[in-house]
PDB file of C-alpha atoms and ligand atoms in Angstrom:
ATOM      1  CA  MET C  82     -17.046   7.009   5.063  1.00  0.00           C
ATOM      2  CA  HIS C  83     -13.361   6.849   4.054  1.00  0.00           C
ATOM      3  CA  TYR C  84     -11.481   3.563   4.327  1.00  0.00           C
ATOM      4  CA  VAL C  85      -7.853   2.604   3.742  1.00  0.00           C
ATOM      5  CA  MET C  86      -6.257  -0.799   3.128  1.00  0.00           C
ATOM      6  CA  SER C  87      -2.734  -1.651   2.027  1.00  0.00           C
ATOM      7  CA  ASP C  88      -0.509  -4.489   0.853  1.00  0.00           C
ATOM      8  CA  ILE C  89      -3.339  -6.798  -0.221  1.00  0.00           C
ATOM      9  CA  HIS C  90      -0.741  -8.843  -2.134  1.00  0.00           C
ATOM     10  CA  GLY C  91      -3.116 -10.876  -4.270  1.00  0.00           C
ATOM     11  CA  GLN C  92      -5.456 -11.924  -1.447  1.00  0.00           C
ATOM     12  CA  TYR C  93      -8.617 -11.261  -3.447  1.00  0.00           C
ATOM     13  CA  THR C  94     -10.886 -13.436  -1.272  1.00  0.00           C
ATOM     14  CA  ALA C  95      -9.843 -11.544   1.870  1.00  0.00           C
ATOM     15  CA  PHE C  96     -10.319  -8.252  -0.007  1.00  0.00           C
ATOM     16  CA  LEU C  97     -13.900  -9.215  -0.951  1.00  0.00           C
ATOM     17  CA  HIS C  98     -14.578 -10.362   2.640  1.00  0.00           C
ATOM     18  CA  MET C  99     -13.355  -7.012   3.872  1.00  0.00           C
ATOM     19  CA  LEU C 100     -15.604  -5.033   1.504  1.00  0.00           C
ATOM     20  CA  ASP C 101     -18.520  -7.080   2.933  1.00  0.00           C
ATOM     21  CA  LEU C 102     -17.390  -6.603   6.505  1.00  0.00           C
ATOM     22  CA  ILE C 103     -17.269  -2.811   6.219  1.00  0.00           C
ATOM     23  CA  HIS C 104     -20.523  -2.745   4.198  1.00  0.00           C
ATOM     24  CA  PHE C 105     -18.726  -0.828   1.457  1.00  0.00           C
ATOM     25  CA  THR C 106     -21.189   1.023  -0.780  1.00  0.00           C
ATOM     26  CA  SER C 107     -20.967   3.480  -3.671  1.00  0.00           C
ATOM     27  CA  ARG C 108     -21.281   6.324  -1.132  1.00  0.00           C
ATOM     28  CA  ASP C 109     -18.033   5.287   0.609  1.00  0.00           C
ATOM     29  CA  ARG C 110     -14.474   5.802  -0.540  1.00  0.00           C
ATOM     30  CA  LEU C 111     -11.544   3.422  -0.299  1.00  0.00           C
ATOM     31  CA  CYS C 112      -7.891   4.176  -0.947  1.00  0.00           C
ATOM     32  CA  VAL C 113      -5.541   1.204  -1.339  1.00  0.00           C
ATOM     33  CA  LEU C 114      -1.989   2.159  -0.353  1.00  0.00           C
ATOM     34  CA  GLY C 115      -0.140   0.087  -2.942  1.00  0.00           C
ATOM     35  CA  ASP C 116       1.079  -3.502  -3.315  1.00  0.00           C
ATOM     36  CA  ALA C 117      -2.237  -4.941  -4.501  1.00  0.00           C
ATOM     37  CA  ILE C 118      -0.285  -7.519  -6.529  1.00  0.00           C
ATOM     38  CA  ASP C 119       2.396 -10.228  -6.103  1.00  0.00           C
ATOM     39  CA  ARG C 120       3.056 -13.013  -3.564  1.00  0.00           C
ATOM     40  CA  GLY C 121      -0.622 -14.065  -3.196  1.00  0.00           C
ATOM     41  CA  PRO C 122      -2.616 -15.744  -5.987  1.00  0.00           C
ATOM     42  CA  ASP C 123      -4.957 -13.096  -7.396  1.00  0.00           C
ATOM     43  CA  GLY C 124      -3.207  -9.741  -7.648  1.00  0.00           C
ATOM     44  CA  ILE C 125      -4.484  -9.020 -11.146  1.00  0.00           C
ATOM     45  CA  ALA C 126      -8.072  -9.638  -9.941  1.00  0.00           C
ATOM     46  CA  VAL C 127      -7.516  -7.216  -7.032  1.00  0.00           C
ATOM     47  CA  LEU C 128      -6.064  -4.613  -9.386  1.00  0.00           C
ATOM     48  CA  GLN C 129      -8.869  -4.948 -11.929  1.00  0.00           C
ATOM     49  CA  HIS C 130     -11.486  -4.702  -9.169  1.00  0.00           C
ATOM     50  CA  ILE C 131      -9.874  -1.459  -7.982  1.00  0.00           C
ATOM     51  CA  MET C 132      -9.666  -0.129 -11.553  1.00  0.00           C
ATOM     52  CA  ARG C 133     -13.335  -0.714 -12.371  1.00  0.00           C
ATOM     53  CA  THR C 134     -14.694   0.731  -9.108  1.00  0.00           C
ATOM     54  CA  PRO C 135     -14.933   4.520  -9.363  1.00  0.00           C
ATOM     55  CA  ASN C 136     -14.902   5.124  -5.599  1.00  0.00           C
ATOM     56  CA  ILE C 137     -11.776   3.023  -5.029  1.00  0.00           C
ATOM     57  CA  THR C 138      -8.469   4.797  -5.614  1.00  0.00           C
ATOM     58  CA  MET C 139      -4.948   3.561  -5.241  1.00  0.00           C
ATOM     59  CA  ILE C 140      -1.466   4.903  -4.723  1.00  0.00           C
ATOM     60  CA  LEU C 141       1.679   3.321  -6.135  1.00  0.00           C
ATOM     61  CA  GLY C 142       3.454   0.501  -4.286  1.00  0.00           C
ATOM     62  CA  ASN C 143       6.926  -0.802  -5.029  1.00  0.00           C
ATOM     63  CA  HIS C 144       5.373  -4.001  -6.435  1.00  0.00           C
ATOM     64  CA  GLU C 145       3.272  -2.212  -9.053  1.00  0.00           C
ATOM     65  CA  ASN C 146       6.317  -0.143  -9.945  1.00  0.00           C
ATOM     66  CA  MET C 147       8.505  -3.267 -10.275  1.00  0.00           C
ATOM     67  CA  MET C 148       5.873  -4.789 -12.575  1.00  0.00           C
ATOM     68  CA  LEU C 149       5.765  -1.672 -14.743  1.00  0.00           C
ATOM     69  CA  GLU C 150       9.561  -1.510 -14.962  1.00  0.00           C
ATOM     70  CA  ALA C 151       9.839  -5.208 -15.766  1.00  0.00           C
ATOM     71  CA  ILE C 152       7.295  -5.059 -18.581  1.00  0.00           C
ATOM     72  CA  VAL C 153       7.869  -1.679 -20.175  1.00  0.00           C
ATOM     73  CA  GLY C 154      10.953  -0.222 -18.471  1.00  0.00           C
ATOM     74  CA  GLU C 155      14.638  -0.279 -19.171  1.00  0.00           C
ATOM     75  CA  GLN C 156      16.263  -3.668 -19.503  1.00  0.00           C
ATOM     76  CA  GLY C 157      17.851  -4.830 -16.280  1.00  0.00           C
ATOM     77  CA  LYS C 158      15.266  -3.243 -14.015  1.00  0.00           C
ATOM     78  CA  SER C 159      13.073  -6.362 -14.196  1.00  0.00           C
ATOM     79  CA  TYR C 160      15.514  -8.192 -11.925  1.00  0.00           C
ATOM     80  CA  SER C 161      13.968  -7.109  -8.627  1.00  0.00           C
ATOM     81  CA  TRP C 162      10.436  -8.170  -9.654  1.00  0.00           C
ATOM     82  CA  PHE C 163      11.679 -11.678 -10.444  1.00  0.00           C
ATOM     83  CA  HIS C 164      12.823 -12.003  -6.825  1.00  0.00           C
ATOM     84  CA  ASN C 165       9.742 -10.564  -5.179  1.00  0.00           C
ATOM     85  CA  GLY C 166       6.780 -12.867  -5.733  1.00  0.00           C
ATOM     86  CA  PHE C 167       5.937 -11.923  -9.322  1.00  0.00           C
ATOM     87  CA  GLU C 168       4.936 -15.431 -10.537  1.00  0.00           C
ATOM     88  CA  PRO C 169       1.153 -15.423  -9.876  1.00  0.00           C
ATOM     89  CA  THR C 170       0.898 -11.882 -11.248  1.00  0.00           C
ATOM     90  CA  ILE C 171       2.731 -12.522 -14.520  1.00  0.00           C
ATOM     91  CA  ARG C 172       0.835 -15.804 -15.035  1.00  0.00           C
ATOM     92  CA  ALA C 173      -2.532 -14.026 -14.778  1.00  0.00           C
ATOM     93  CA  PHE C 174      -1.294 -11.030 -16.764  1.00  0.00           C
ATOM     94  CA  ASP C 175      -0.161 -13.251 -19.641  1.00  0.00           C
ATOM     95  CA  LYS C 176      -3.710 -14.604 -20.029  1.00  0.00           C
ATOM     96  CA  LEU C 177      -5.244 -11.143 -20.535  1.00  0.00           C
ATOM     97  CA  SER C 178      -6.080  -9.555 -23.891  1.00  0.00           C
ATOM     98  CA  ASN C 179      -3.698  -6.927 -25.215  1.00  0.00           C
ATOM     99  CA  ASN C 180      -6.275  -4.291 -24.419  1.00  0.00           C
ATOM    100  CA  GLU C 181      -6.579  -5.400 -20.772  1.00  0.00           C
ATOM    101  CA  LYS C 182      -2.798  -5.499 -20.434  1.00  0.00           C
ATOM    102  CA  HIS C 183      -2.549  -2.015 -21.862  1.00  0.00           C
ATOM    103  CA  GLU C 184      -5.211  -0.681 -19.460  1.00  0.00           C
ATOM    104  CA  ILE C 185      -3.383  -2.115 -16.449  1.00  0.00           C
ATOM    105  CA  LEU C 186      -0.009  -0.682 -17.450  1.00  0.00           C
ATOM    106  CA  ILE C 187      -1.499   2.754 -18.167  1.00  0.00           C
ATOM    107  CA  TYR C 188      -3.340   2.652 -14.825  1.00  0.00           C
ATOM    108  CA  ILE C 189      -0.168   1.793 -12.887  1.00  0.00           C
ATOM    109  CA  SER C 190       1.869   4.408 -14.729  1.00  0.00           C
ATOM    110  CA  ARG C 191      -0.584   7.104 -13.596  1.00  0.00           C
ATOM    111  CA  LEU C 192      -0.696   6.183  -9.889  1.00  0.00           C
ATOM    112  CA  LYS C 193       0.353   8.885  -7.474  1.00  0.00           C
ATOM    113  CA  LEU C 194       2.837   8.495  -4.646  1.00  0.00           C
ATOM    114  CA  GLN C 195       0.733  10.114  -1.951  1.00  0.00           C
ATOM    115  CA  HIS C 196      -2.762  11.366  -1.341  1.00  0.00           C
ATOM    116  CA  THR C 197      -3.980  13.808   1.298  1.00  0.00           C
ATOM    117  CA  ILE C 198      -7.588  13.785   2.468  1.00  0.00           C
ATOM    118  CA  THR C 199      -9.559  15.274   5.311  1.00  0.00           C
ATOM    119  CA  ALA C 200     -11.980  13.108   7.272  1.00  0.00           C
ATOM    120  CA  ALA C 201     -13.802  14.200  10.425  1.00  0.00           C
ATOM    121  CA  GLU C 202     -11.730  17.423  10.353  1.00  0.00           C
ATOM    122  CA  ARG C 203      -8.472  15.494  10.601  1.00  0.00           C
ATOM    123  CA  LYS C 204      -5.896  15.670   7.801  1.00  0.00           C
ATOM    124  CA  PHE C 205      -4.479  12.335   6.624  1.00  0.00           C
ATOM    125  CA  THR C 206      -1.583  11.854   4.222  1.00  0.00           C
ATOM    126  CA  LEU C 207      -1.668   8.379   2.709  1.00  0.00           C
ATOM    127  CA  VAL C 208       1.577   6.805   1.455  1.00  0.00           C
ATOM    128  CA  HIS C 209       2.985   3.374   0.635  1.00  0.00           C
ATOM    129  CA  GLY C 210       6.403   3.775   2.274  1.00  0.00           C
ATOM    130  CA  ARG C 211       7.217   7.404   3.005  1.00  0.00           C
ATOM    131  CA  PRO C 212       5.861  10.839   2.051  1.00  0.00           C
ATOM    132  CA  LYS C 213       7.914  13.461   0.260  1.00  0.00           C
ATOM    133  CA  LEU C 214      10.040  14.590   3.206  1.00  0.00           C
ATOM    134  CA  THR C 215      10.507  18.053   4.624  1.00  0.00           C
ATOM    135  CA  ALA C 216      14.045  19.242   5.433  1.00  0.00           C
ATOM    136  CA  ALA C 217      13.342  18.771   9.166  1.00  0.00           C
ATOM    137  CA  GLU C 218      12.250  15.173   8.584  1.00  0.00           C
ATOM    138  CA  GLU C 219      15.361  14.453   6.467  1.00  0.00           C
ATOM    139  CA  LYS C 220      17.517  15.802   9.277  1.00  0.00           C
ATOM    140  CA  ARG C 221      15.781  13.696  11.949  1.00  0.00           C
ATOM    141  CA  LEU C 222      16.182  10.574   9.784  1.00  0.00           C
ATOM    142  CA  ILE C 223      19.919  11.214   9.453  1.00  0.00           C
ATOM    143  CA  LEU C 224      20.255  11.785  13.217  1.00  0.00           C
ATOM    144  CA  ARG C 225      18.509   8.453  13.794  1.00  0.00           C
ATOM    145  CA  SER C 226      20.996   6.727  11.473  1.00  0.00           C
ATOM    146  CA  LYS C 227      18.192   5.783   9.127  1.00  0.00           C
ATOM    147  CA  ALA C 228      20.122   7.169   6.187  1.00  0.00           C
ATOM    148  CA  GLY C 229      21.276   3.775   4.933  1.00  0.00           C
ATOM    149  CA  ASP C 230      18.925   3.870   1.987  1.00  0.00           C
ATOM    150  CA  TYR C 231      20.127   7.207   0.704  1.00  0.00           C
ATOM    151  CA  GLY C 232      21.711   5.531  -2.309  1.00  0.00           C
ATOM    152  CA  ARG C 233      18.137   5.289  -3.560  1.00  0.00           C
ATOM    153  CA  SER C 234      16.484   8.013  -5.606  1.00  0.00           C
ATOM    154  CA  GLU C 235      13.851  10.105  -3.876  1.00  0.00           C
ATOM    155  CA  PHE C 236      11.175   8.306  -5.929  1.00  0.00           C
ATOM    156  CA  ASP C 237      12.465   4.876  -4.836  1.00  0.00           C
ATOM    157  CA  ARG C 238      12.677   5.905  -1.197  1.00  0.00           C
ATOM    158  CA  ARG C 239       9.016   6.861  -1.222  1.00  0.00           C
ATOM    159  CA  ILE C 240       7.927   3.398  -2.321  1.00  0.00           C
ATOM    160  CA  TRP C 241      10.763   1.217  -0.945  1.00  0.00           C
ATOM    161  CA  SER C 242      11.898   2.767   2.350  1.00  0.00           C
ATOM    162  CA  GLU C 243      10.097   2.040   5.573  1.00  0.00           C
ATOM    163  CA  PHE C 244       8.172   4.649   7.472  1.00  0.00           C
ATOM    164  CA  VAL C 245      10.039   5.900  10.561  1.00  0.00           C
ATOM    165  CA  PRO C 246       7.689   7.095  13.326  1.00  0.00           C
ATOM    166  CA  ASP C 247       9.019  10.050  15.361  1.00  0.00           C
ATOM    167  CA  ALA C 248      11.337  11.128  12.515  1.00  0.00           C
ATOM    168  CA  ILE C 249       8.599  11.532   9.897  1.00  0.00           C
ATOM    169  CA  LYS C 250       6.257  13.775  11.780  1.00  0.00           C
ATOM    170  CA  ARG C 251       4.232  16.871  10.947  1.00  0.00           C
ATOM    171  CA  GLU C 252       1.979  19.125  12.975  1.00  0.00           C
ATOM    172  CA  GLY C 253      -1.672  18.619  12.073  1.00  0.00           C
ATOM    173  CA  VAL C 254      -1.082  15.599   9.805  1.00  0.00           C
ATOM    174  CA  THR C 255      -1.654  11.909  10.469  1.00  0.00           C
ATOM    175  CA  PHE C 256       0.339   9.708   8.101  1.00  0.00           C
ATOM    176  CA  VAL C 257      -1.160   6.370   7.121  1.00  0.00           C
ATOM    177  CA  PHE C 258       1.378   3.957   5.636  1.00  0.00           C
ATOM    178  CA  GLY C 259       1.792   0.363   4.467  1.00  0.00           C
ATOM    179  CA  HIS C 260       4.787  -1.495   3.002  1.00  0.00           C
ATOM    180  CA  ARG C 261       6.181  -2.814   6.304  1.00  0.00           C
ATOM    181  CA  MET C 262       4.167  -5.198   8.438  1.00  0.00           C
ATOM    182  CA  THR C 263       3.018  -3.648  11.690  1.00  0.00           C
ATOM    183  CA  SER C 264       4.897  -6.429  13.540  1.00  0.00           C
ATOM    184  CA  ARG C 265       7.984  -4.315  12.871  1.00  0.00           C
ATOM    185  CA  TYR C 266       6.561  -1.521  15.000  1.00  0.00           C
ATOM    186  CA  GLN C 267       4.801  -3.469  17.775  1.00  0.00           C
ATOM    187  CA  ASN C 268       6.028  -6.903  18.831  1.00  0.00           C
ATOM    188  CA  ALA C 269       3.169  -7.557  21.195  1.00  0.00           C
ATOM    189  CA  ARG C 270       0.398  -7.003  18.645  1.00  0.00           C
ATOM    190  CA  PRO C 271       1.937  -8.117  15.352  1.00  0.00           C
ATOM    191  CA  LEU C 272      -1.264  -8.523  13.324  1.00  0.00           C
ATOM    192  CA  GLU C 273      -3.027  -5.367  14.397  1.00  0.00           C
ATOM    193  CA  ILE C 274      -3.058  -1.900  12.925  1.00  0.00           C
ATOM    194  CA  TYR C 275      -0.307   0.171  14.568  1.00  0.00           C
ATOM    195  CA  PHE C 276      -1.217   3.538  16.100  1.00  0.00           C
ATOM    196  CA  GLY C 277       1.896   5.687  16.540  1.00  0.00           C
ATOM    197  CA  ASP C 278       2.288   9.367  17.349  1.00  0.00           C
ATOM    198  CA  GLY C 279       0.972  11.119  14.238  1.00  0.00           C
ATOM    199  CA  CYS C 280       1.149   7.944  12.136  1.00  0.00           C
ATOM    200  CA  ILE C 281      -0.781   4.731  11.576  1.00  0.00           C
ATOM    201  CA  GLY C 282       0.644   1.554   9.991  1.00  0.00           C
ATOM    202  CA  ILE C 283      -1.923  -0.720   8.373  1.00  0.00           C
ATOM    203  CA  ASP C 284       0.000  -3.617   6.720  1.00  0.00           C
ATOM    204  CA  CYS C 285      -1.111  -6.588   8.824  1.00  0.00           C
ATOM    205  CA  GLY C 286       0.718  -9.262   6.893  1.00  0.00           C
ATOM    206  CA  CYS C 287      -1.084 -10.397   3.723  1.00  0.00           C
ATOM    207  CA  ALA C 288       2.397 -10.906   2.255  1.00  0.00           C
ATOM    208  CA  ARG C 289       2.759 -13.926   4.544  1.00  0.00           C
ATOM    209  CA  GLY C 290       0.192 -15.605   2.280  1.00  0.00           C
ATOM    210  CA  GLY C 291      -1.934 -17.385   4.898  1.00  0.00           C
ATOM    211  CA  TYR C 292      -2.347 -17.877   8.606  1.00  0.00           C
ATOM    212  CA  PRO C 293      -1.375 -15.905  10.648  1.00  0.00           C
ATOM    213  CA  GLY C 294      -1.318 -13.003   8.184  1.00  0.00           C
ATOM    214  CA  ARG C 295      -4.418 -10.919   7.680  1.00  0.00           C
ATOM    215  CA  LEU C 296      -5.818  -7.916   5.875  1.00  0.00           C
ATOM    216  CA  GLY C 297      -6.418  -4.799   7.931  1.00  0.00           C
ATOM    217  CA  CYS C 298      -8.705  -1.897   7.139  1.00  0.00           C
ATOM    218  CA  LEU C 299      -8.970   1.482   8.853  1.00  0.00           C
ATOM    219  CA  ARG C 300     -11.968   3.814   8.794  1.00  0.00           C
ATOM    220  CA  LEU C 301     -10.664   7.362   8.918  1.00  0.00           C
ATOM    221  CA  GLU C 302     -13.677   9.112  10.437  1.00  0.00           C
ATOM    222  CA  ASP C 303     -13.505   7.243  13.763  1.00  0.00           C
ATOM    223  CA  LEU C 304     -10.246   5.230  13.419  1.00  0.00           C
ATOM    224  CA  GLN C 305     -12.143   1.968  13.745  1.00  0.00           C
ATOM    225  CA  THR C 306     -10.197  -1.113  12.640  1.00  0.00           C
ATOM    226  CA  PHE C 307     -11.411  -4.167  10.724  1.00  0.00           C
ATOM    227  CA  TYR C 308      -9.631  -7.438   9.969  1.00  0.00           C
ATOM    228  CA  ALA C 309     -10.144 -10.215   7.413  1.00  0.00           C
ATOM    229  CA  GLU C 310      -8.262 -13.444   8.088  1.00  0.00           C
ATOM    230  CA  LEU C 311      -6.420 -15.177   5.251  1.00  0.00           C
ATOM    231  CA  GLU C 312      -7.403 -18.764   4.456  1.00  0.00           C
TER     232      GLU C 312
HETATM  233 MN1   MN K 576       5.713  -2.584  -0.450  1.00  0.00          MN
END
C-alpha cells in the first residue's frame, strides 16, 4: 500500500503512533510531503527515521530548504529559518557528529520538489506547496488574483506558495499537497484531510504543536484517512 503524510513538524511520537496505526511494513511505501522538521521537538529524529528507512521517501518542504540555506547557503538567507521554529531542530542538529550532519545536509539537498505515482490505477502528483504549473494553471491563478507571490522564484513558489484548488487542476491527476493546514480549505472540518476536486490536502495541523493539532495520513489505494492526535 502507498501512504502519504505531510508537515510532521517534529512530532516524532505522533509519527511513530501513525506507523503503528497503519501497520506500516517493509512491503508498504510512504512519501512524506516535506516539513518533517521545525516547530515541534524532534524534527531531526523524524528526518533520520525517514532517511534510514528504504521504503520511506520524502519531498522537499520550505522548512528543510530554510535549514539547508541557513547552514550552507548564502549569508542572509538564514534569516527566515530563525523566525520559523528552527530552535529544536538546530539544538538537536548541533549534538550530532560531523558525519551525521553531513548526511542530513546531503539528503536534504537531493530532495525532489514533486513525485508522481500511480496507485489503484489513479495518478497522484505529490507536492509540498504547488506543482510545476502549466500555462493554463498560471493563467487561472492570475485570474483568481492569486498572483501576489509572483515576486518569488518558481522554486520558492513550489515550496512556499499555497495550493489553490480549482486553479491548479489537471485532467487525470489528483494532487496531494501539504504546507497549509486543511482548516484553510474547510472551516467546518479543520483537522481532517481535505478532499477537493482533483486535489487532496493532508496537513492537519502538527505545526500547532499540541491539541487540537494532529497528524493525518492518507492511503492512496482506497483514499482511507488515519489520524494520530498530538499529546
Ligand atoms: Mn511548509
